[in-house]
Amino acid sequence: MHKLAFFKVATDGIVAHVYEHALIRRMLIGLASRDLWYGLDYDYRGRTYGRVCMVELFLLSNAAQRRIVDLDWLQRDPIDRRVVQAAAEECGVELLQNIEYIGMEFFQAVYAVHAAPMRPLHLLGIEEWQEHSAADAILQRPGISYRQQRADAYTTKRFTISCPLMGGQVQQRVLALLLVELVGLACLQAVRRNYISYDLSGNRRHSSAHNVSYSVSLRFSRDSCPNSERLTHQLEWLMKNLHDSVEFRERILVVLQQDYQNERSMWLTYDDMFSLANTVVGANGWRAIAKPEVIRYLLSRITCTVE
């Protein structure tokens, strides 16, 4: 695993928070255009602390490390106004606030942060937290204004990716746990690209001798929330494309049979595997379990429910 990390300092917390969301959106689009999959090839983390926003990108696979040498490509072009608008709305859903007004002065403030150079995270000095600069405290500044919404202005959707198991084989169970998570993360990224939402995180995995699943809960503005039928249809279409994608299946094989060295390279750590399936699997174990026909069979059995 290889990590790329940087930070920037904005004029205030709300500019930093919106820029963090906008940059993550740009980064995910760029990674997808390089045929890299969330959870399989990379993990990421974005954080805002007062005026400081930071982004960490973890390159998990050899393919990701070959294709992503640095993060300079995130800054080569101006950031799109529509991306900033979507990021500002996404921050509002996170904080249960609705945008009353957003104008050019705010966009210019975000553009200024984007134009500033990325600084390696290890160069961060001391940035004292100030209440007036906090992302969740300052909700009005020149160019933008948020207003608190009633709780019923938002709604939560949860989708669950499940795979029924046959015969109770522990090898199949562990591999299915990994596959439902990878499919679930691909679905999560698709939803976040297409809708303004906020990932509520929480405990997502479930495992029994007969079924494994991975659940994702998202908060939406009630005005922009897709209905369950439409979201189910979209996710089922994506899942079919993943099942039919030779590259997706081959990447899983490469990661498990060649790239995997230790628990730090995988979403399922030794602790995860033991708590979910009462077993541990190392590099040699994954090489024995990960067979093309088994991966294709398990992907064909995966289903999705939305509630």
mmCIF file of C-alpha atoms in Angstrom:
data_model
loop_
_atom_site.group_PDB
_atom_site.id
_atom_site.type_symbol
_atom_site.label_atom_id
_atom_site.label_comp_id
_atom_site.label_asym_id
_atom_site.label_seq_id
_atom_site.Cartn_x
_atom_site.Cartn_y
_atom_site.Cartn_z
ATOM 1 C CA MET A 1 0.000 0.000 0.000
ATOM 2 C CA HIS A 2 1.174 3.525 -0.828
ATOM 3 C CA LYS A 3 -0.303 6.743 0.587
ATOM 4 C CA LEU A 4 -0.510 10.200 -0.999
ATOM 5 C CA ALA A 5 -1.639 12.965 1.362
ATOM 6 C CA PHE A 6 -1.804 16.753 1.293
ATOM 7 C CA PHE A 7 -3.487 19.702 2.957
ATOM 8 C CA LYS A 8 -4.578 23.267 2.184
ATOM 9 C CA VAL A 9 -5.573 26.178 4.423
ATOM 10 C CA ALA A 10 -8.618 28.254 3.434
ATOM 11 C CA THR A 11 -9.929 31.604 4.656
ATOM 12 C CA ASP A 12 -12.570 29.946 6.842
ATOM 13 C CA GLY A 13 -14.137 26.609 7.677
ATOM 14 C CA ILE A 14 -17.002 26.684 5.216
ATOM 15 C CA VAL A 15 -14.706 27.356 2.240
ATOM 16 C CA ALA A 16 -12.375 24.571 3.415
ATOM 17 C CA HIS A 17 -15.271 22.127 3.898
ATOM 18 C CA VAL A 18 -16.835 22.785 0.488
ATOM 19 C CA TYR A 19 -13.439 22.601 -1.227
ATOM 20 C CA GLU A 20 -12.742 19.254 0.450
ATOM 21 C CA HIS A 21 -16.017 17.824 -0.915
ATOM 22 C CA ALA A 22 -15.396 19.345 -4.372
ATOM 23 C CA LEU A 23 -11.875 17.922 -4.557
ATOM 24 C CA ILE A 24 -13.032 14.462 -3.477
ATOM 25 C CA ARG A 25 -15.661 14.566 -6.237
ATOM 26 C CA ARG A 26 -13.003 15.502 -8.805
ATOM 27 C CA MET A 27 -10.640 12.826 -7.501
ATOM 28 C CA LEU A 28 -13.237 10.043 -7.692
ATOM 29 C CA ILE A 29 -14.119 10.968 -11.273
ATOM 30 C CA GLY A 30 -10.417 10.957 -12.185
ATOM 31 C CA LEU A 31 -9.802 7.586 -10.557
ATOM 32 C CA ALA A 32 -12.818 6.070 -12.330
ATOM 33 C CA SER A 33 -11.520 7.403 -15.675
ATOM 34 C CA ARG A 34 -8.292 5.477 -14.969
ATOM 35 C CA ASP A 35 -10.307 2.249 -14.486
ATOM 36 C CA LEU A 36 -9.608 2.059 -10.753
ATOM 37 C CA TRP A 37 -12.209 0.710 -8.344
ATOM 38 C CA TYR A 38 -12.916 1.964 -4.844
ATOM 39 C CA GLY A 39 -12.036 -0.673 -2.252
ATOM 40 C CA LEU A 40 -10.198 -2.839 -4.737
ATOM 41 C CA ASP A 41 -7.587 -0.383 -5.997
ATOM 42 C CA TYR A 42 -7.821 2.522 -3.569
ATOM 43 C CA ASP A 43 -9.276 3.972 -0.388
ATOM 44 C CA TYR A 44 -9.494 7.647 0.497
ATOM 45 C CA ARG A 45 -10.249 9.995 3.355
ATOM 46 C CA GLY A 46 -11.174 13.679 3.320
ATOM 47 C CA ARG A 47 -11.272 15.770 6.496
ATOM 48 C CA THR A 48 -11.783 19.412 7.448
ATOM 49 C CA TYR A 49 -10.499 20.815 10.729
ATOM 50 C CA GLY A 50 -11.299 24.487 11.094
ATOM 51 C CA ARG A 51 -9.683 26.191 8.088
ATOM 52 C CA VAL A 52 -7.577 23.131 7.206
ATOM 53 C CA CYS A 53 -8.787 20.584 4.690
ATOM 54 C CA MET A 54 -6.798 17.446 4.014
ATOM 55 C CA VAL A 55 -7.087 14.554 1.604
ATOM 56 C CA GLU A 56 -5.458 11.128 1.898
ATOM 57 C CA LEU A 57 -5.432 8.630 -0.969
ATOM 58 C CA PHE A 58 -4.377 5.040 -0.231
ATOM 59 C CA LEU A 59 -3.233 3.106 -3.304
ATOM 60 C CA LEU A 60 -3.967 -0.535 -2.533
ATOM 61 C CA SER A 61 -3.191 -2.362 -5.777
ATOM 62 C CA ASN A 62 -0.139 -2.460 -7.999
ATOM 63 C CA ALA A 63 -2.320 -1.158 -10.850
ATOM 64 C CA ALA A 64 -3.228 1.919 -8.794
ATOM 65 C CA GLN A 65 0.398 2.556 -7.879
ATOM 66 C CA ARG A 66 1.412 2.377 -11.551
ATOM 67 C CA ARG A 67 -1.350 4.730 -12.731
ATOM 68 C CA ILE A 68 -1.250 7.289 -9.888
ATOM 69 C CA VAL A 69 2.257 8.638 -9.276
ATOM 70 C CA ASP A 70 1.173 11.908 -7.658
ATOM 71 C CA LEU A 71 -1.921 14.090 -7.250
ATOM 72 C CA ASP A 72 -0.797 17.011 -9.407
ATOM 73 C CA TRP A 73 -3.478 16.092 -11.979
ATOM 74 C CA LEU A 74 -6.137 17.259 -9.502
ATOM 75 C CA GLN A 75 -4.985 20.859 -10.002
ATOM 76 C CA ARG A 76 -4.069 21.051 -13.668
ATOM 77 C CA ASP A 77 -7.458 22.437 -14.699
ATOM 78 C CA PRO A 78 -9.783 24.958 -13.009
ATOM 79 C CA ILE A 79 -12.399 23.366 -10.829
ATOM 80 C CA ASP A 80 -15.849 23.356 -12.406
ATOM 81 C CA ARG A 81 -18.504 25.649 -10.952
ATOM 82 C CA ARG A 82 -21.058 22.822 -11.042
ATOM 83 C CA VAL A 83 -18.743 20.666 -8.939
ATOM 84 C CA VAL A 84 -18.455 23.447 -6.327
ATOM 85 C CA GLN A 85 -22.247 23.913 -6.330
ATOM 86 C CA ALA A 86 -22.804 20.176 -5.809
ATOM 87 C CA ALA A 87 -20.171 20.102 -3.050
ATOM 88 C CA ALA A 88 -21.853 23.020 -1.241
ATOM 89 C CA GLU A 89 -25.218 21.238 -1.412
ATOM 90 C CA GLU A 90 -23.604 18.012 -0.200
ATOM 91 C CA CYS A 91 -22.170 19.847 2.832
ATOM 92 C CA GLY A 92 -25.676 21.146 3.520
ATOM 93 C CA VAL A 93 -27.087 17.604 3.553
ATOM 94 C CA GLU A 94 -24.289 16.567 5.924
ATOM 95 C CA LEU A 95 -25.041 19.434 8.352
ATOM 96 C CA LEU A 96 -28.864 19.409 7.867
ATOM 97 C CA GLN A 97 -28.690 22.879 6.354
ATOM 98 C CA ASN A 98 -30.203 24.221 3.152
ATOM 99 C CA ILE A 99 -28.429 26.743 0.912
ATOM 100 C CA GLU A 100 -30.399 29.987 0.895
ATOM 101 C CA TYR A 101 -27.940 31.849 -1.315
ATOM 102 C CA ILE A 102 -24.679 31.150 -3.120
ATOM 103 C CA GLY A 103 -22.931 33.757 -5.250
ATOM 104 C CA MET A 104 -19.764 34.516 -7.173
ATOM 105 C CA GLU A 105 -17.851 35.766 -4.126
ATOM 106 C CA PHE A 106 -18.025 32.306 -2.595
ATOM 107 C CA PHE A 107 -17.052 30.556 -5.831
ATOM 108 C CA GLN A 108 -14.039 32.875 -6.086
ATOM 109 C CA ALA A 109 -12.983 31.958 -2.542
ATOM 110 C CA VAL A 110 -13.079 28.252 -3.429
ATOM 111 C CA TYR A 111 -11.226 28.869 -6.700
ATOM 112 C CA ALA A 112 -8.495 30.661 -4.720
ATOM 113 C CA VAL A 113 -7.971 27.614 -2.499
ATOM 114 C CA HIS A 114 -7.834 25.410 -5.586
ATOM 115 C CA ALA A 115 -5.159 27.642 -7.137
ATOM 116 C CA ALA A 116 -2.944 27.387 -4.042
ATOM 117 C CA PRO A 117 -0.349 24.585 -4.142
ATOM 118 C CA MET A 118 -1.013 21.271 -2.431
ATOM 119 C CA ARG A 119 1.294 20.825 0.541
ATOM 120 C CA PRO A 120 2.412 17.396 1.800
ATOM 121 C CA LEU A 121 0.601 16.488 4.997
ATOM 122 C CA HIS A 122 3.828 15.996 6.946
ATOM 123 C CA LEU A 123 4.539 19.746 6.515
ATOM 124 C CA LEU A 124 1.419 20.753 8.478
ATOM 125 C CA GLY A 125 2.449 22.885 11.446
ATOM 126 C CA ILE A 126 0.189 24.109 14.236
ATOM 127 C CA GLU A 127 -3.244 25.347 13.182
ATOM 128 C CA GLU A 128 -5.231 26.349 16.251
ATOM 129 C CA TRP A 129 -8.946 25.617 16.101
ATOM 130 C CA GLN A 130 -11.101 28.731 16.311
ATOM 131 C CA GLU A 131 -14.865 28.527 16.759
ATOM 132 C CA HIS A 132 -15.458 31.179 14.118
ATOM 133 C CA SER A 133 -13.573 29.094 11.562
ATOM 134 C CA ALA A 134 -15.270 25.726 12.205
ATOM 135 C CA ALA A 135 -16.998 24.106 9.228
ATOM 136 C CA ASP A 136 -20.074 23.199 11.287
ATOM 137 C CA ALA A 137 -20.291 26.552 13.088
ATOM 138 C CA ILE A 138 -19.847 29.188 10.397
ATOM 139 C CA LEU A 139 -22.885 28.869 8.128
ATOM 140 C CA GLN A 140 -22.887 32.383 6.710
ATOM 141 C CA ARG A 141 -20.116 34.294 5.008
ATOM 142 C CA PRO A 142 -19.949 36.689 2.049
ATOM 143 C CA GLY A 143 -21.271 34.787 -0.969
ATOM 144 C CA ILE A 144 -23.094 31.942 0.776
ATOM 145 C CA SER A 145 -25.743 31.444 3.429
ATOM 146 C CA TYR A 146 -27.173 28.244 4.901
ATOM 147 C CA ARG A 147 -30.384 27.871 6.879
ATOM 148 C CA GLN A 148 -31.218 25.023 9.254
ATOM 149 C CA GLN A 149 -33.907 22.700 7.960
ATOM 150 C CA ARG A 150 -36.524 20.694 9.793
ATOM 151 C CA ALA A 151 -35.562 17.051 10.273
ATOM 152 C CA ASP A 152 -38.348 15.908 7.944
ATOM 153 C CA ALA A 153 -36.734 17.857 5.080
ATOM 154 C CA TYR A 154 -34.284 14.947 4.771
ATOM 155 C CA THR A 155 -34.724 11.242 4.268
ATOM 156 C CA THR A 156 -32.480 8.194 4.567
ATOM 157 C CA LYS A 157 -32.122 5.348 2.103
ATOM 158 C CA ARG A 158 -30.297 2.126 2.820
ATOM 159 C CA PHE A 159 -29.244 -0.326 0.152
ATOM 160 C CA THR A 160 -28.022 -3.802 0.998
ATOM 161 C CA ILE A 161 -25.876 -5.984 -1.259
ATOM 162 C CA SER A 162 -26.400 -9.654 -0.374
ATOM 163 C CA CYS A 163 -25.059 -13.016 -1.470
ATOM 164 C CA PRO A 164 -26.758 -16.291 -0.414
ATOM 165 C CA LEU A 165 -24.365 -19.134 0.320
ATOM 166 C CA MET A 166 -24.650 -22.825 -0.483
ATOM 167 C CA GLY A 167 -23.093 -25.637 1.526
ATOM 168 C CA GLY A 168 -21.634 -23.495 4.310
ATOM 169 C CA GLN A 169 -18.053 -23.578 2.958
ATOM 170 C CA VAL A 170 -15.962 -21.082 4.905
ATOM 171 C CA GLN A 171 -13.770 -20.325 1.864
ATOM 172 C CA GLN A 172 -16.815 -19.292 -0.145
ATOM 173 C CA ARG A 173 -18.110 -17.249 2.775
ATOM 174 C CA VAL A 174 -14.914 -15.197 3.144
ATOM 175 C CA LEU A 175 -14.675 -14.536 -0.597
ATOM 176 C CA ALA A 176 -18.362 -13.575 -0.724
ATOM 177 C CA LEU A 177 -17.794 -11.100 2.126
ATOM 178 C CA LEU A 178 -15.130 -9.383 0.063
ATOM 179 C CA LEU A 179 -17.231 -9.385 -3.131
ATOM 180 C CA VAL A 180 -20.394 -7.918 -1.589
ATOM 181 C CA GLU A 181 -18.262 -5.154 -0.103
ATOM 182 C CA LEU A 182 -16.575 -4.360 -3.419
ATOM 183 C CA VAL A 183 -19.941 -4.298 -5.219
ATOM 184 C CA GLY A 184 -21.432 -2.201 -2.409
ATOM 185 C CA LEU A 185 -18.616 0.343 -2.647
ATOM 186 C CA ALA A 186 -19.014 0.557 -6.435
ATOM 187 C CA CYS A 187 -22.736 1.222 -5.903
ATOM 188 C CA LEU A 188 -21.954 3.841 -3.250
ATOM 189 C CA GLN A 189 -19.684 5.760 -5.609
ATOM 190 C CA ALA A 190 -22.287 5.640 -8.386
ATOM 191 C CA VAL A 191 -24.978 7.032 -6.076
ATOM 192 C CA ARG A 192 -22.675 9.803 -4.851
ATOM 193 C CA ARG A 193 -21.812 10.788 -8.429
ATOM 194 C CA ASN A 194 -25.469 10.950 -9.494
ATOM 195 C CA TYR A 195 -27.172 12.377 -6.394
ATOM 196 C CA ILE A 196 -26.510 14.914 -3.670
ATOM 197 C CA SER A 197 -26.181 12.739 -0.586
ATOM 198 C CA TYR A 198 -24.188 12.121 2.586
ATOM 199 C CA ASP A 199 -22.770 8.765 3.645
ATOM 200 C CA LEU A 200 -23.895 7.986 7.204
ATOM 201 C CA SER A 201 -21.364 5.147 7.600
ATOM 202 C CA GLY A 202 -21.846 2.837 10.575
ATOM 203 C CA ASN A 203 -21.718 -0.968 10.830
ATOM 204 C CA ARG A 204 -22.203 -2.289 7.309
ATOM 205 C CA ARG A 205 -21.256 -5.970 7.318
ATOM 206 C CA HIS A 206 -23.367 -8.986 8.202
ATOM 207 C CA SER A 207 -22.390 -12.627 7.996
ATOM 208 C CA SER A 208 -24.044 -15.965 8.692
ATOM 209 C CA ALA A 209 -23.557 -19.506 7.423
ATOM 210 C CA HIS A 210 -26.243 -18.943 4.768
ATOM 211 C CA ASN A 211 -25.862 -15.310 3.731
ATOM 212 C CA VAL A 212 -23.437 -12.381 3.740
ATOM 213 C CA SER A 213 -24.305 -8.750 3.104
ATOM 214 C CA TYR A 214 -22.966 -5.206 3.004
ATOM 215 C CA SER A 215 -25.248 -2.229 3.716
ATOM 216 C CA VAL A 216 -24.872 1.473 2.996
ATOM 217 C CA SER A 217 -27.030 4.230 4.517
ATOM 218 C CA LEU A 218 -27.224 7.626 2.824
ATOM 219 C CA ARG A 219 -28.996 10.852 3.716
ATOM 220 C CA PHE A 220 -30.701 12.812 0.932
ATOM 221 C CA SER A 221 -32.600 16.039 0.719
ATOM 222 C CA ARG A 222 -36.240 14.956 0.437
ATOM 223 C CA ASP A 223 -36.571 17.081 -2.713
ATOM 224 C CA SER A 224 -33.754 15.268 -4.518
ATOM 225 C CA CYS A 225 -34.085 11.733 -3.113
ATOM 226 C CA PRO A 226 -34.647 8.999 -5.726
ATOM 227 C CA ASN A 227 -37.530 6.639 -5.054
ATOM 228 C CA SER A 228 -36.631 3.092 -4.033
ATOM 229 C CA GLU A 229 -37.773 1.523 -7.302
ATOM 230 C CA ARG A 230 -35.635 3.831 -9.430
ATOM 231 C CA LEU A 231 -32.571 3.431 -7.202
ATOM 232 C CA THR A 232 -32.972 -0.366 -7.185
ATOM 233 C CA HIS A 233 -33.136 -0.404 -10.987
ATOM 234 C CA GLN A 234 -29.994 1.733 -11.281
ATOM 235 C CA LEU A 235 -28.017 -0.383 -8.825
ATOM 236 C CA GLU A 236 -29.103 -3.657 -10.457
ATOM 237 C CA TRP A 237 -27.937 -2.301 -13.818
ATOM 238 C CA LEU A 238 -24.554 -1.427 -12.311
ATOM 239 C CA MET A 239 -24.262 -4.838 -10.648
ATOM 240 C CA LYS A 240 -24.919 -6.579 -13.965
ATOM 241 C CA ASN A 241 -22.183 -4.501 -15.592
ATOM 242 C CA LEU A 242 -19.755 -5.479 -12.824
ATOM 243 C CA HIS A 243 -20.641 -9.165 -13.232
ATOM 244 C CA ASP A 244 -20.124 -8.925 -17.007
ATOM 245 C CA SER A 245 -16.911 -6.891 -16.730
ATOM 246 C CA VAL A 246 -13.941 -9.121 -17.503
ATOM 247 C CA GLU A 247 -11.589 -6.377 -16.286
ATOM 248 C CA PHE A 248 -13.344 -6.127 -12.895
ATOM 249 C CA ARG A 249 -13.152 -9.895 -12.346
ATOM 250 C CA GLU A 250 -9.543 -10.084 -13.525
ATOM 251 C CA ARG A 251 -8.550 -7.172 -11.275
ATOM 252 C CA ILE A 252 -9.965 -9.040 -8.277
ATOM 253 C CA LEU A 253 -7.886 -12.083 -9.246
ATOM 254 C CA VAL A 254 -4.720 -10.017 -9.676
ATOM 255 C CA VAL A 255 -5.168 -8.230 -6.356
ATOM 256 C CA LEU A 256 -5.844 -11.463 -4.436
ATOM 257 C CA GLN A 257 -3.356 -13.723 -6.212
ATOM 258 C CA GLN A 258 -0.456 -11.316 -6.814
ATOM 259 C CA ASP A 259 -0.767 -7.969 -5.002
ATOM 260 C CA TYR A 260 -1.998 -9.072 -1.587
ATOM 261 C CA GLN A 261 0.780 -9.230 1.006
ATOM 262 C CA ASN A 262 -0.823 -8.592 4.395
ATOM 263 C CA GLU A 263 -3.973 -7.373 6.097
ATOM 264 C CA ARG A 264 -3.075 -3.723 5.497
ATOM 265 C CA SER A 265 -3.681 -4.202 1.776
ATOM 266 C CA MET A 266 -7.266 -5.382 2.132
ATOM 267 C CA TRP A 267 -10.540 -4.061 3.479
ATOM 268 C CA LEU A 268 -11.054 -7.335 5.354
ATOM 269 C CA THR A 269 -8.419 -7.410 8.084
ATOM 270 C CA TYR A 270 -7.655 -10.484 10.145
ATOM 271 C CA ASP A 271 -9.890 -9.076 12.890
ATOM 272 C CA ASP A 272 -12.730 -8.585 10.400
ATOM 273 C CA MET A 273 -12.470 -12.105 9.019
ATOM 274 C CA PHE A 274 -12.352 -13.718 12.439
ATOM 275 C CA SER A 275 -15.326 -11.778 13.802
ATOM 276 C CA LEU A 276 -17.435 -12.360 10.671
ATOM 277 C CA ALA A 277 -16.470 -15.885 9.641
ATOM 278 C CA ASN A 278 -14.447 -17.365 12.531
ATOM 279 C CA THR A 279 -11.419 -17.758 10.303
ATOM 280 C CA VAL A 280 -8.347 -15.921 9.071
ATOM 281 C CA VAL A 281 -6.996 -15.927 5.530
ATOM 282 C CA GLY A 282 -3.500 -14.862 4.537
ATOM 283 C CA ALA A 283 -1.888 -14.281 1.158
ATOM 284 C CA ASN A 284 -1.544 -17.995 0.360
ATOM 285 C CA GLY A 285 -5.131 -18.567 1.443
ATOM 286 C CA TRP A 286 -6.493 -15.871 -0.888
ATOM 287 C CA ARG A 287 -4.508 -17.363 -3.765
ATOM 288 C CA ALA A 288 -6.128 -20.733 -3.086
ATOM 289 C CA ILE A 289 -9.656 -19.301 -2.734
ATOM 290 C CA ALA A 290 -9.702 -16.796 -5.596
ATOM 291 C CA LYS A 291 -10.620 -18.802 -8.688
ATOM 292 C CA PRO A 292 -12.181 -17.206 -11.801
ATOM 293 C CA GLU A 293 -15.158 -19.546 -11.895
ATOM 294 C CA VAL A 294 -15.901 -19.048 -8.186
ATOM 295 C CA ILE A 295 -15.733 -15.255 -8.438
ATOM 296 C CA ARG A 296 -18.042 -15.243 -11.455
ATOM 297 C CA TYR A 297 -20.475 -17.634 -9.742
ATOM 298 C CA LEU A 298 -20.668 -15.557 -6.548
ATOM 299 C CA LEU A 299 -21.070 -12.291 -8.472
ATOM 300 C CA SER A 300 -24.013 -13.848 -10.333
ATOM 301 C CA ARG A 301 -25.759 -14.594 -7.008
ATOM 302 C CA ILE A 302 -25.440 -11.083 -5.559
ATOM 303 C CA THR A 303 -28.683 -9.142 -5.175
ATOM 304 C CA CYS A 304 -29.665 -5.647 -4.028
ATOM 305 C CA THR A 305 -32.505 -4.312 -1.874
ATOM 306 C CA VAL A 306 -33.323 -0.674 -1.157
ATOM 307 C CA GLU A 307 -35.353 0.561 1.800
#
